[in-house]
Amino acid sequence: RKALPNEFAYIIEELLSSGLPMTIVDIEGEYWGLKERFEILVAGKSEHSELLLNPENAGALARTSIERGISVILDLSEYTEEESYVCLIEYFTALWETASKVKRPYQVILEEAHEWIPEGVRTPLKTILARIALRGRKRGLGIVLMSQRSAKVAKDVLTQASLLFLHKVVHPVDMRVYKDLVPLPPSEVEKVVVSLYPGQVVIVSN
């Protein structure tokens, strides 16, 4: 069985095991091994893809995914940044519109969140993803974000997250973000965070 790339994958496996349909944005082509255990469609143009993903069919794929409860991996490993961006705009715009009508439980999994929901920059893709993160719950939409640089992720999205897993950081700018997110005195936050070992986290709930 193909090993999955990181501890983030365990969260994905638990969600899939519970029967929750989802879209995984896979920028490195790492998650196709999930097919060995779960019913999941891989869309992209890598050797593991079952369906070619392009701007013309991205919206239809998103609508089908929600309406039929089909989990999808968007394998972007063989796409340029511009190609990925155009496909994701079409996909998540349709996902939002469909979720607003059907209102069924559905999850979005997004690695490298700072690339798609950057702090201090407005883009159409950021707008739709931030809308899912901030207003998706009433429509059944949840979103799981991961980033190694929390300071580069839009602060309004981070501060509205209902559950945070904060790993060790050493960069002063990222540490300042942690101090804003964790309801403890700043000196205590820094003391706890720098003492974390790999795999340990600070959990902030609501």
Short mmCIF file of C-alpha atoms in Angstrom, two decimals:
data_model
loop_
_atom_site.label_atom_id
_atom_site.label_comp_id
_atom_site.label_asym_id
_atom_site.label_seq_id
_atom_site.Cartn_x
_atom_site.Cartn_y
_atom_site.Cartn_z
CA ARG A 1 0.00 0.00 0.00
CA LYS A 2 1.30 3.46 -0.89
CA ALA A 3 2.29 5.48 2.17
CA LEU A 4 0.41 8.75 2.48
CA PRO A 5 2.48 11.92 2.69
CA ASN A 6 1.95 13.31 6.20
CA GLU A 7 -0.11 13.35 9.37
CA PHE A 8 -2.63 15.53 7.52
CA ALA A 9 -3.56 12.36 5.64
CA TYR A 10 -4.81 10.71 8.84
CA ILE A 11 -7.46 13.40 9.18
CA ILE A 12 -8.51 12.77 5.58
CA GLU A 13 -8.72 9.01 6.16
CA GLU A 14 -10.89 9.49 9.25
CA LEU A 15 -13.27 11.78 7.36
CA LEU A 16 -13.50 9.37 4.43
CA SER A 17 -14.07 6.45 6.82
CA SER A 18 -17.05 8.31 8.26
CA GLY A 19 -18.59 8.51 4.78
CA LEU A 20 -18.15 12.26 4.36
CA PRO A 21 -17.68 13.19 0.67
CA MET A 22 -14.93 15.65 -0.09
CA THR A 23 -12.64 17.36 -2.56
CA ILE A 24 -8.88 17.08 -1.97
CA VAL A 25 -6.71 19.65 -3.75
CA ASP A 26 -3.52 17.65 -4.34
CA ILE A 27 -0.72 19.84 -5.71
CA GLU A 28 2.00 17.17 -5.54
CA GLY A 29 0.11 14.09 -6.75
CA GLU A 30 0.47 12.36 -3.37
CA TYR A 31 -3.03 11.25 -2.44
CA TRP A 32 -3.98 8.82 -5.20
CA GLY A 33 -3.13 5.93 -2.84
CA LEU A 34 -6.40 6.64 -1.02
CA LYS A 35 -8.12 4.75 -3.85
CA GLU A 36 -6.82 1.51 -2.36
CA ARG A 37 -9.18 1.93 0.59
CA PHE A 38 -11.88 4.37 -0.49
CA GLU A 39 -14.19 5.10 -3.42
CA ILE A 40 -12.62 8.30 -4.75
CA LEU A 41 -12.20 9.76 -8.22
CA VAL A 42 -8.81 11.16 -9.30
CA ALA A 43 -9.11 14.04 -11.80
CA GLY A 44 -6.07 15.58 -13.45
CA LYS A 45 -3.59 14.58 -16.14
CA SER A 46 -1.06 12.47 -14.24
CA GLU A 47 -0.71 8.72 -14.77
CA HIS A 48 -3.00 8.10 -11.78
CA SER A 49 -5.87 10.25 -13.10
CA GLU A 50 -9.11 8.66 -14.27
CA LEU A 51 -10.63 11.84 -15.64
CA LEU A 52 -8.97 14.76 -17.42
CA LEU A 53 -9.54 17.96 -15.47
CA ASN A 54 -9.87 21.19 -17.45
CA PRO A 55 -11.71 24.51 -17.09
CA GLU A 56 -14.50 23.26 -19.36
CA ASN A 57 -15.48 20.29 -17.14
CA ALA A 58 -14.34 21.48 -13.70
CA GLY A 59 -17.70 23.02 -12.81
CA ALA A 60 -19.66 19.94 -13.88
CA LEU A 61 -17.33 17.74 -11.84
CA ALA A 62 -17.89 19.87 -8.73
CA ARG A 63 -21.66 19.76 -9.14
CA THR A 64 -21.66 15.99 -9.62
CA SER A 65 -19.38 15.52 -6.62
CA ILE A 66 -21.79 17.27 -4.25
CA GLU A 67 -25.05 16.08 -5.77
CA ARG A 68 -24.01 12.41 -5.84
CA GLY A 69 -21.73 12.42 -2.80
CA ILE A 70 -18.64 11.41 -4.80
CA SER A 71 -15.23 12.21 -3.31
CA VAL A 72 -12.71 13.75 -5.73
CA ILE A 73 -8.96 14.27 -5.74
CA LEU A 74 -7.92 17.19 -7.93
CA ASP A 75 -4.41 16.08 -8.93
CA LEU A 76 -2.70 19.31 -10.01
CA SER A 77 0.82 17.88 -10.11
CA GLU A 78 1.09 18.15 -13.91
CA TYR A 79 -0.49 21.60 -14.23
CA THR A 80 1.13 25.03 -14.32
CA GLU A 81 0.17 27.50 -11.62
CA GLU A 82 -2.02 29.38 -14.11
CA GLU A 83 -3.76 26.19 -15.29
CA SER A 84 -4.40 25.13 -11.69
CA TYR A 85 -5.78 28.55 -10.83
CA VAL A 86 -8.27 28.59 -13.72
CA CYS A 87 -9.50 25.06 -12.98
CA LEU A 88 -9.93 25.79 -9.27
CA ILE A 89 -11.88 28.99 -9.92
CA GLU A 90 -14.38 27.09 -12.06
CA TYR A 91 -14.51 24.15 -9.65
CA PHE A 92 -15.05 26.03 -6.40
CA THR A 93 -17.46 28.55 -7.87
CA ALA A 94 -19.68 25.65 -8.99
CA LEU A 95 -19.13 23.88 -5.66
CA TRP A 96 -20.37 26.92 -3.75
CA GLU A 97 -23.39 27.44 -5.98
CA THR A 98 -24.38 23.77 -5.76
CA ALA A 99 -23.86 23.56 -2.01
CA SER A 100 -26.09 26.61 -1.59
CA LYS A 101 -28.92 24.62 -3.21
CA VAL A 102 -28.47 21.07 -1.89
CA LYS A 103 -26.98 21.87 1.57
CA ARG A 104 -25.44 18.45 2.24
CA PRO A 105 -22.40 17.73 4.42
CA TYR A 106 -19.26 18.08 2.32
CA GLN A 107 -15.60 18.79 3.02
CA VAL A 108 -12.83 20.63 1.17
CA ILE A 109 -9.21 19.68 1.89
CA LEU A 110 -6.62 22.29 0.97
CA GLU A 111 -2.87 22.01 1.50
CA GLU A 112 -0.50 24.97 1.19
CA ALA A 113 -3.35 27.29 2.12
CA HIS A 114 -1.09 30.36 1.94
CA GLU A 115 -0.86 29.89 -1.83
CA TRP A 116 -4.63 29.93 -2.34
CA ILE A 117 -5.83 32.19 0.51
CA PRO A 118 -2.94 34.65 0.93
CA GLU A 119 -2.89 37.47 3.45
CA GLY A 120 -2.97 40.96 1.95
CA VAL A 121 -3.84 39.93 -1.61
CA ARG A 122 -7.27 39.83 -3.27
CA THR A 123 -7.87 37.29 -6.01
CA PRO A 124 -11.07 35.69 -7.32
CA LEU A 125 -9.89 32.28 -6.07
CA LYS A 126 -9.13 33.64 -2.60
CA THR A 127 -12.57 35.25 -2.52
CA ILE A 128 -14.45 32.02 -3.21
CA LEU A 129 -12.28 29.90 -0.87
CA ALA A 130 -12.58 32.45 1.93
CA ARG A 131 -16.35 32.45 1.40
CA ILE A 132 -16.38 28.66 1.84
CA ALA A 133 -14.24 28.96 4.97
CA LEU A 134 -16.24 31.77 6.56
CA ARG A 135 -19.81 31.07 5.39
CA GLY A 136 -19.82 27.46 4.24
CA ARG A 137 -21.17 25.84 7.39
CA LYS A 138 -24.77 26.91 6.77
CA ARG A 139 -24.53 25.20 3.39
CA GLY A 140 -23.00 21.99 4.73
CA LEU A 141 -19.51 22.95 3.54
CA GLY A 142 -16.49 22.50 5.77
CA ILE A 143 -12.87 23.21 4.94
CA VAL A 144 -9.62 21.81 6.31
CA LEU A 145 -6.60 24.01 5.64
CA MET A 146 -2.91 23.28 6.12
CA SER A 147 0.04 25.64 5.83
CA GLN A 148 3.62 25.73 7.08
CA ARG A 149 3.48 29.54 7.10
CA SER A 150 0.46 30.65 9.09
CA ALA A 151 1.48 34.31 8.81
CA LYS A 152 0.92 34.13 5.05
CA VAL A 153 -2.66 32.82 5.36
CA ALA A 154 -5.49 35.37 5.41
CA LYS A 155 -5.99 36.35 9.05
CA ASP A 156 -9.77 36.60 8.84
CA VAL A 157 -9.89 32.94 7.78
CA LEU A 158 -7.52 31.82 10.56
CA THR A 159 -9.33 33.72 13.30
CA GLN A 160 -12.72 32.30 12.24
CA ALA A 161 -11.54 28.68 12.23
CA SER A 162 -13.40 26.64 14.86
CA LEU A 163 -10.52 24.21 15.41
CA LEU A 164 -6.78 24.86 15.08
CA PHE A 165 -3.86 22.42 15.30
CA LEU A 166 -0.76 24.55 15.78
CA HIS A 167 2.59 22.81 15.24
CA LYS A 168 5.96 24.17 16.28
CA VAL A 169 7.12 27.31 14.49
CA VAL A 170 10.36 29.25 14.83
CA HIS A 171 9.83 32.23 12.54
CA PRO A 172 9.03 35.36 14.62
CA VAL A 173 6.22 36.44 12.26
CA ASP A 174 4.49 33.05 12.55
CA MET A 175 4.96 33.16 16.31
CA ARG A 176 3.17 36.52 16.43
CA VAL A 177 0.22 34.95 14.62
CA TYR A 178 0.14 32.14 17.19
CA LYS A 179 0.12 34.70 19.99
CA ASP A 180 -2.97 36.28 18.41
CA LEU A 181 -4.71 32.91 18.02
CA VAL A 182 -4.00 31.26 21.38
CA PRO A 183 -5.91 32.73 24.37
CA LEU A 184 -2.91 32.74 26.71
CA PRO A 185 -0.33 35.40 27.67
CA PRO A 186 2.11 35.88 24.75
CA SER A 187 5.13 34.78 26.76
CA GLU A 188 3.38 31.55 27.71
CA VAL A 189 2.37 30.87 24.10
CA GLU A 190 5.99 31.19 22.96
CA LYS A 191 7.24 28.99 25.79
CA VAL A 192 4.77 26.22 24.92
CA VAL A 193 5.25 26.39 21.15
CA VAL A 194 9.06 26.28 21.14
CA SER A 195 8.97 23.23 23.40
CA LEU A 196 6.83 21.17 21.00
CA TYR A 197 8.28 18.02 19.45
CA PRO A 198 7.47 16.87 15.89
CA GLY A 199 3.89 15.58 15.87
CA GLN A 200 2.87 17.56 18.96
CA VAL A 201 0.41 20.43 18.62
CA VAL A 202 -1.37 23.12 20.52
CA ILE A 203 -5.11 22.69 19.96
CA VAL A 204 -7.38 25.73 19.98
CA SER A 205 -11.11 24.98 19.87
CA ASN A 206 -13.69 27.73 19.27
#
